[in-house]
Every structure is written in C-alpha cells, then in structure tokens.
PDB file of C-alpha atoms in Angstrom:
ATOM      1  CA  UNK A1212     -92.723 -86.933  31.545  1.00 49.00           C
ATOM      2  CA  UNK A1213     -89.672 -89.464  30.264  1.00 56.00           C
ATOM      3  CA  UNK A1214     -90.508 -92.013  32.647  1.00 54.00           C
ATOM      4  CA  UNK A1215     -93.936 -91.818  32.651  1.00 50.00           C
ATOM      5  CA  UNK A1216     -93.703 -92.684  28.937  1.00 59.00           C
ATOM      6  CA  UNK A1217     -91.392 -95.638  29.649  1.00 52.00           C
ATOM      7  CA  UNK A1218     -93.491 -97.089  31.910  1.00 51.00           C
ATOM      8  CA  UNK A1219     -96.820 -96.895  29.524  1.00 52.00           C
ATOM      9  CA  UNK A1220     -94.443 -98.486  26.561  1.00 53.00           C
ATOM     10  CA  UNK A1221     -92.598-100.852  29.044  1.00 52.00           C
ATOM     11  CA  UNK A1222     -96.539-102.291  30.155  1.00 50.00           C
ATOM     12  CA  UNK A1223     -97.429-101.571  26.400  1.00 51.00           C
ATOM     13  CA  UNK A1224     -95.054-104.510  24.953  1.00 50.00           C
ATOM     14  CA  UNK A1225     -95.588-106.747  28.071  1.00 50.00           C
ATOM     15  CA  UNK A1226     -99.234-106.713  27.481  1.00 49.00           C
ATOM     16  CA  UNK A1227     -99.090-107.330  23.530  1.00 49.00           C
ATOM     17  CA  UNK A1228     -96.142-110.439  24.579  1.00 47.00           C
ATOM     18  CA  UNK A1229     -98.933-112.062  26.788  1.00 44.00           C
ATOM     19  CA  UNK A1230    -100.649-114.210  23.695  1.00 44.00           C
ATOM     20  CA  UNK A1231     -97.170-115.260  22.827  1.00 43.00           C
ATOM     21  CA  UNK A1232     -96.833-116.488  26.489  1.00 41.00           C
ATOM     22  CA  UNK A1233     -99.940-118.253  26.614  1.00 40.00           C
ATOM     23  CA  UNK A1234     -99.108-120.532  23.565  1.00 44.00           C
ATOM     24  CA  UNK A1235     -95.453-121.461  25.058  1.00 46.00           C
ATOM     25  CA  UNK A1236     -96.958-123.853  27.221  1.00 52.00           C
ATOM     26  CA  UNK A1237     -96.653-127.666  26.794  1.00 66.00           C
ATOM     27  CA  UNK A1238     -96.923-128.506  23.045  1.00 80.00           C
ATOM     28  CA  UNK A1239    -100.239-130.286  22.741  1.00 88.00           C
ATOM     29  CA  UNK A1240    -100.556-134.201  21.101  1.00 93.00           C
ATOM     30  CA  UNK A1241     -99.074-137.701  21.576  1.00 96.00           C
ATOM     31  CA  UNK A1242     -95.663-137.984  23.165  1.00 97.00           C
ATOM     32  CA  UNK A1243     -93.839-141.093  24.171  1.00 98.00           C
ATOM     33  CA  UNK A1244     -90.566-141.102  26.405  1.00 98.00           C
ATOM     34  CA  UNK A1245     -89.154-143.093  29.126  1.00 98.00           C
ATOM     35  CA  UNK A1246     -87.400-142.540  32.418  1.00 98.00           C
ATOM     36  CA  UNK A1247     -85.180-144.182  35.350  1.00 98.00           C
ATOM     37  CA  UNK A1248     -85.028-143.707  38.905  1.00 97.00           C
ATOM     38  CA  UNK A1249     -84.661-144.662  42.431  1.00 97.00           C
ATOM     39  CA  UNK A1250     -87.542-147.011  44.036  1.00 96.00           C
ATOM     40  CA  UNK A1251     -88.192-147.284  47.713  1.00 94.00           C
ATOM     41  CA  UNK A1252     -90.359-150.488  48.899  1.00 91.00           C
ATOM     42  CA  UNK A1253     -90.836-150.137  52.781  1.00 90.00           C
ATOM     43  CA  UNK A1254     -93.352-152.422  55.018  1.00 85.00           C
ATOM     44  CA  UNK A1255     -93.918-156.042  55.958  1.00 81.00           C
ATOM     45  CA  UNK A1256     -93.195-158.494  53.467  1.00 73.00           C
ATOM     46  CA  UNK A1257     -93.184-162.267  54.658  1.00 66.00           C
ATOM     47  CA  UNK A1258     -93.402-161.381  58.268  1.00 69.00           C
ATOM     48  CA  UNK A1259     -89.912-159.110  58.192  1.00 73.00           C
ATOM     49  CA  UNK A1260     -90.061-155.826  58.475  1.00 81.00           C
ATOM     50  CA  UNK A1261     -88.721-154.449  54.598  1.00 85.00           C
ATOM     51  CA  UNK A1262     -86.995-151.207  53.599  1.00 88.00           C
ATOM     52  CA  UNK A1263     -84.898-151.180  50.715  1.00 90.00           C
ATOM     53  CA  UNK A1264     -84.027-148.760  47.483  1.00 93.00           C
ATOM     54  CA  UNK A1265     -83.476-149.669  43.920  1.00 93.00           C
ATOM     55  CA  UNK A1266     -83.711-148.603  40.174  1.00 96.00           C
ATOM     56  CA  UNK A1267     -86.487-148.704  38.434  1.00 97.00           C
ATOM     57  CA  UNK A1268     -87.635-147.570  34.879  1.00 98.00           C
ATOM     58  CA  UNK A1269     -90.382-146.438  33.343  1.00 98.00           C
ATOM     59  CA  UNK A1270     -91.846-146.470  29.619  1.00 98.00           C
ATOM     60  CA  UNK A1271     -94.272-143.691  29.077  1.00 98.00           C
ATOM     61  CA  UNK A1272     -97.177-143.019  26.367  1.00 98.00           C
ATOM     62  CA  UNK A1273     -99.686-139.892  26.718  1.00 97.00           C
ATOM     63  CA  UNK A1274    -101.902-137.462  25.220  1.00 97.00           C
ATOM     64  CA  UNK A1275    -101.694-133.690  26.436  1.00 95.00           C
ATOM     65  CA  UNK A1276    -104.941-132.054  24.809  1.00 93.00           C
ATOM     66  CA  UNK A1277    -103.455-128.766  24.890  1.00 84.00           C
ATOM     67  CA  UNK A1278    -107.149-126.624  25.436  1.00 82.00           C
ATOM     68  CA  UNK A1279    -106.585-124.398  27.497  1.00 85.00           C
ATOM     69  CA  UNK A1280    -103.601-121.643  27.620  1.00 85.00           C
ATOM     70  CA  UNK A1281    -100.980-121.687  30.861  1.00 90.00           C
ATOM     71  CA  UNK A1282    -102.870-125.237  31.601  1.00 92.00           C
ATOM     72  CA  UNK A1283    -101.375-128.828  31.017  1.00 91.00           C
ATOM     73  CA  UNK A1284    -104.219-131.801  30.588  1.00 95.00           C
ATOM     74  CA  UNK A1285    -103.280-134.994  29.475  1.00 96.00           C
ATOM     75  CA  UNK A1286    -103.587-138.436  30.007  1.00 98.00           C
ATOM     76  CA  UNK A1287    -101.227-140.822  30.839  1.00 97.00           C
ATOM     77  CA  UNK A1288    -100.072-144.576  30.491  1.00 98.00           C
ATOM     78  CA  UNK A1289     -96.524-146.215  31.442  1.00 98.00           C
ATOM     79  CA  UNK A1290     -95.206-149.823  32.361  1.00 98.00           C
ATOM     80  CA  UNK A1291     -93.165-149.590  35.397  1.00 98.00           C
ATOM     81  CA  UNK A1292     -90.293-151.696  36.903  1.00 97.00           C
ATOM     82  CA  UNK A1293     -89.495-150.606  39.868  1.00 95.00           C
ATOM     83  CA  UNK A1294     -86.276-153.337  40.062  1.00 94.00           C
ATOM     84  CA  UNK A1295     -85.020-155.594  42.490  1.00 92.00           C
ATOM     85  CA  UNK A1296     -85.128-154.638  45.824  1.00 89.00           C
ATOM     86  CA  UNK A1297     -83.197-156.902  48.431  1.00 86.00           C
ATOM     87  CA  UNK A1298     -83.373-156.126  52.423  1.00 85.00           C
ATOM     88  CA  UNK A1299     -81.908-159.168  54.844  1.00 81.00           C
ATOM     89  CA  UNK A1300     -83.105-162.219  53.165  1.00 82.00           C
ATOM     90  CA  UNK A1301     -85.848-161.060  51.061  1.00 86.00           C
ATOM     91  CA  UNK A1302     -86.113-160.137  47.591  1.00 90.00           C
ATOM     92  CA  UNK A1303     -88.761-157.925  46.167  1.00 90.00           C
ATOM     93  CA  UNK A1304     -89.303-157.195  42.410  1.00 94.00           C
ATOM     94  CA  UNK A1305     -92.501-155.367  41.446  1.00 95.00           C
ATOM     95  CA  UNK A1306     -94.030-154.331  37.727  1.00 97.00           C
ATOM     96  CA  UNK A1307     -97.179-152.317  37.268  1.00 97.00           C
ATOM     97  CA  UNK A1308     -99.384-150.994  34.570  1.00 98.00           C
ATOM     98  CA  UNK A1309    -100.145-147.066  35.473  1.00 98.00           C
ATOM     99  CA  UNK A1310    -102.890-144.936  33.944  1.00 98.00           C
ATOM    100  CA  UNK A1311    -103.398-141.389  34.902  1.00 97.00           C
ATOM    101  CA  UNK A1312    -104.659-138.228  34.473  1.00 97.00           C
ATOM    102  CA  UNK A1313    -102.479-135.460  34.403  1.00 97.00           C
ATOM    103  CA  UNK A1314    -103.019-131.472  35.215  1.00 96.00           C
ATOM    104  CA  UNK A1315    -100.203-129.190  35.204  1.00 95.00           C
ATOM    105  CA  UNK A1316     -99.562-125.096  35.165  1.00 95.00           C
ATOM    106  CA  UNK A1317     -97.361-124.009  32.107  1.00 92.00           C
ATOM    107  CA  UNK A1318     -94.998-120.691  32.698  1.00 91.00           C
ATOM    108  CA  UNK A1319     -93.016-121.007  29.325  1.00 85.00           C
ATOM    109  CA  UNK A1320     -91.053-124.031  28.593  1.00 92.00           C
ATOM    110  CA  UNK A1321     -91.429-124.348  32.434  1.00 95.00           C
ATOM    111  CA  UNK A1322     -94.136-126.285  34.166  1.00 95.00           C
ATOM    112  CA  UNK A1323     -95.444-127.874  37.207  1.00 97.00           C
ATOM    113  CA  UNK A1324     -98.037-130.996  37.208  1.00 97.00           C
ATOM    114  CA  UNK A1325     -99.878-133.448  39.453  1.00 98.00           C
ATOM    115  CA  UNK A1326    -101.164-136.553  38.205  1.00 98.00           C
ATOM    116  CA  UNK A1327    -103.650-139.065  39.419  1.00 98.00           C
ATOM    117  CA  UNK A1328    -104.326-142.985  38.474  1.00 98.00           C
ATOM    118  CA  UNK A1329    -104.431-146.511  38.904  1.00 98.00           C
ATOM    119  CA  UNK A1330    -101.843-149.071  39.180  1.00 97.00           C
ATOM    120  CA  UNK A1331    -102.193-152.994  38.113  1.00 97.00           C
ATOM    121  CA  UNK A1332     -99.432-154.500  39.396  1.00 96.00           C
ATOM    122  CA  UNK A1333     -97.507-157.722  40.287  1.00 96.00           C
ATOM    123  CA  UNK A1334     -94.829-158.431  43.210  1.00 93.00           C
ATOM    124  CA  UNK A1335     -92.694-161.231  43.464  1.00 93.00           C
ATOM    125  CA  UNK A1336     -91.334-161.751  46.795  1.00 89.00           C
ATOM    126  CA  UNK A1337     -88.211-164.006  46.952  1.00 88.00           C
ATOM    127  CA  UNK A1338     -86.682-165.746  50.661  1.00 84.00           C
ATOM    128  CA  UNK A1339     -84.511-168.269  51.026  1.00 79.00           C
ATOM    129  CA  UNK A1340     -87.422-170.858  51.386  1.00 81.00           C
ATOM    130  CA  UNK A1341     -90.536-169.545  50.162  1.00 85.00           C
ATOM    131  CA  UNK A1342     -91.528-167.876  46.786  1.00 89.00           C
ATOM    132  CA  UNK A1343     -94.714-165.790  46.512  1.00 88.00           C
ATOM    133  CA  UNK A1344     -96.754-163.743  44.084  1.00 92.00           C
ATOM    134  CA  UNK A1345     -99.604-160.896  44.611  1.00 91.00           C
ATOM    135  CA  UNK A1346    -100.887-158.568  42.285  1.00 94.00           C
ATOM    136  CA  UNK A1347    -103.721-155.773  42.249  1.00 94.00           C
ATOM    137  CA  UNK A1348    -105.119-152.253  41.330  1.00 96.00           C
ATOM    138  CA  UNK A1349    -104.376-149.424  43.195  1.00 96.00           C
ATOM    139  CA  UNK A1350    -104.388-145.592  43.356  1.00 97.00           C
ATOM    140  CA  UNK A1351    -101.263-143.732  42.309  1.00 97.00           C
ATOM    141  CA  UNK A1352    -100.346-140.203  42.301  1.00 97.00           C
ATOM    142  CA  UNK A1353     -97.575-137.759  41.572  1.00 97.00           C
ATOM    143  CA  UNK A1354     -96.420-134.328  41.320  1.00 98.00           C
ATOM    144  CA  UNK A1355     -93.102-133.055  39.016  1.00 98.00           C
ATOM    145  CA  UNK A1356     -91.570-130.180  36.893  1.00 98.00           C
ATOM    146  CA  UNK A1357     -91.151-129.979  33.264  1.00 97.00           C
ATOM    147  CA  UNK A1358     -88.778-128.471  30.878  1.00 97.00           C
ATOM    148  CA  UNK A1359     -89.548-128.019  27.425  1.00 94.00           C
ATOM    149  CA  UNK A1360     -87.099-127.417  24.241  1.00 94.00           C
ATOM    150  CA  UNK A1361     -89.238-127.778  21.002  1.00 92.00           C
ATOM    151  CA  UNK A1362     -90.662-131.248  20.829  1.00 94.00           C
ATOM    152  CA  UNK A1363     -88.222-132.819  23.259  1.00 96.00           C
ATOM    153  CA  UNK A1364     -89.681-132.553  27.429  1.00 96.00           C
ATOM    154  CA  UNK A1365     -87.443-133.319  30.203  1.00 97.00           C
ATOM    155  CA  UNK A1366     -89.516-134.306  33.669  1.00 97.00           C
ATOM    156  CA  UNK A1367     -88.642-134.686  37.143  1.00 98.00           C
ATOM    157  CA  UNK A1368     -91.182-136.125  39.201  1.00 98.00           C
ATOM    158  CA  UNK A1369     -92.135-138.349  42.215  1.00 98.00           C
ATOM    159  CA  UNK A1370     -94.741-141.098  41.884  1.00 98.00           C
ATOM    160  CA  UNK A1371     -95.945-142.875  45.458  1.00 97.00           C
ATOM    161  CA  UNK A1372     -98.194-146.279  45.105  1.00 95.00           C
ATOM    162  CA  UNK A1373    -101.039-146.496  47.747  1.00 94.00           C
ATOM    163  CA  UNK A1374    -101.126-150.208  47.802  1.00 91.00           C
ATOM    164  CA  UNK A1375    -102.794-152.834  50.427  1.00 83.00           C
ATOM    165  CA  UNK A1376    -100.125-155.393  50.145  1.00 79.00           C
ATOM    166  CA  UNK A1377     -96.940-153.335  51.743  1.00 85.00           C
ATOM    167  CA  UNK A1378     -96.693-149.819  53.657  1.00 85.00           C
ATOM    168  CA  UNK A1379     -94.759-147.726  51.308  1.00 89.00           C
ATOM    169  CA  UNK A1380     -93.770-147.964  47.105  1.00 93.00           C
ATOM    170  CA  UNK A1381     -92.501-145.038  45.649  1.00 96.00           C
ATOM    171  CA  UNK A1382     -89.810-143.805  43.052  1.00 97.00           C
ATOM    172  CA  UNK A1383     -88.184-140.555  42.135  1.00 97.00           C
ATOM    173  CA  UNK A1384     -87.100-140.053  38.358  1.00 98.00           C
ATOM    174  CA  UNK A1385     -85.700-138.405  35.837  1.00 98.00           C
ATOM    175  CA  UNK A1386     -88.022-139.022  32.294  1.00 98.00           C
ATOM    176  CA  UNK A1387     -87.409-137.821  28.769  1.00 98.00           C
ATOM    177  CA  UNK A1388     -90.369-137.579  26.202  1.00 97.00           C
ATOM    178  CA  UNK A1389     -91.007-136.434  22.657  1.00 97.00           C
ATOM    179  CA  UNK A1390     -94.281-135.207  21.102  1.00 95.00           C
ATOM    180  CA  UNK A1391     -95.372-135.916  17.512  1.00 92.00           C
TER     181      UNK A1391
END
C-alpha cells in the first residue's frame, strides 16, 4: 500500500505545482535589448557572384502581451546592421528596419519562438569603380530559444531576409533584453 500512496501524493503535488508552471513563462510587457552576430550575404551583386560573412547588430524594442499561459505573443521592432561584408572586389553594407510578430512556447524560464515580419532596408554596394544603392520591403522570419532570469532574457536565434535584390541575407545572434 506504501507505494501506492507515494504515487497518489507524488501526482498530488505535481498537479497543485501546474498553476505555478503556467505563470513562469515569459514575463509579459515592454522589453528593450540588443544583440550581435554573424551575417551571411550570398548571391549576385554587380554581376559577381557574392558570398561573404560579417557582424552585425541589432537594437530591439517589443511588447509580449503575456495572455495566454505556456504561450509567448509579442510584437516586435529592431534596427539592424548587418556590417560590412567584402568578397573579391565588392563591398556590401546593408541596414534594415524589421517589424514582426512573434509566437513562442514557454516551459519555465525556457522557451522556443518563431517570428514573422517585414524588412525596409537599404544596401550599399561598393567596387572599385562603381557605387550603388537599393532599398525595399521584404518578408523576414526567424525561429530561437530563450532563457529567462527575472526581468533580464537571453535569446539565441536565426533571422533569414527573403529579399529580391540578392539570393541569400541572414544572421545568427546572440541578444540580451530587459522587460519593464
């Protein structure tokens, strides 16, 4: 009868710890952070085929509305450099303004998202004779983890730019934010 009894108080305190569970997701209101990481531009730029890395940086504002337990919604803005990127004899430098949408699961100070947006942005494109500029809106989407101590979130995520101008943008990155 012993561990028949365990097992009835053992599901007895799980079940009264799930509330507590459900309200350690992602605190809920405005947060503001920023990040760095490595960019990858690959595709034809000025007739040459590109592929090059560099280091961007991000500066991040958002809103997580915190309605619903275990789930992350928020929305999302950031800047975005994503560097200087040099391949051969051409130089490529892009900024961008994101917006997103954001839906993640919360286990505990652990999570998982996806996020979804636009991105206005400008490219410079440097060779050693000709100088250009483009700029336009396009989707963007990412996926990351989360780690959450108090008010203080690190992130790890990967954010790829489906843009007309060039084949491939993306950038990897580490981001720390704090919510108010």
């Amino acid at each position: 009868m012993a561990p028949v009894r365990f097992i009835f108080l053992t599901l007895l305190l799980a079940c009264s710890a799930l509330p507590l569970v459900a309200q350690a997701g992602a605190e809920s209101g405005a947060y503001i952070g920023a990040g760095i990481g490595n960019t990858n531009v690959k595709g034809p730029v000025n007739e040459e085929n590109y592929d090059a890395d560099g280091t961007g940086y991000k500066l991040i504002v958002g809103y997580n509305f915190g309605v619903v337990p275990l789930i992350d919604l928020a929305v999302e803005g950031a800047y975005v450099d994503l560097g200087e990127e040099t391949s051969g004899s051409v130089t490529y430098a892009q900024t961008s303004l994101n917006g997103f949408g954001l839906l993640g699961l919360s286990f505990g100070p652990v999570g998982l998202f996806a996020k979804a947006g636009l991105a206005a942005w400008d490219a410079d494109t440097r060779t050693a004779n000709l100088n250009s500029s483009r700029s336009g809106t396009d989707p963007v989407y990412g996926i990351g983890a989360r780690l959450q101590i108090l008010s203080v979130t690190g992130r790890i995520e990967y954010e790829y730019y489906d843009q007309d101008n060039i084949d491939d943008v993306s950038m990897a990155s580490i981001s720390l934010l704090y919510t108010f």
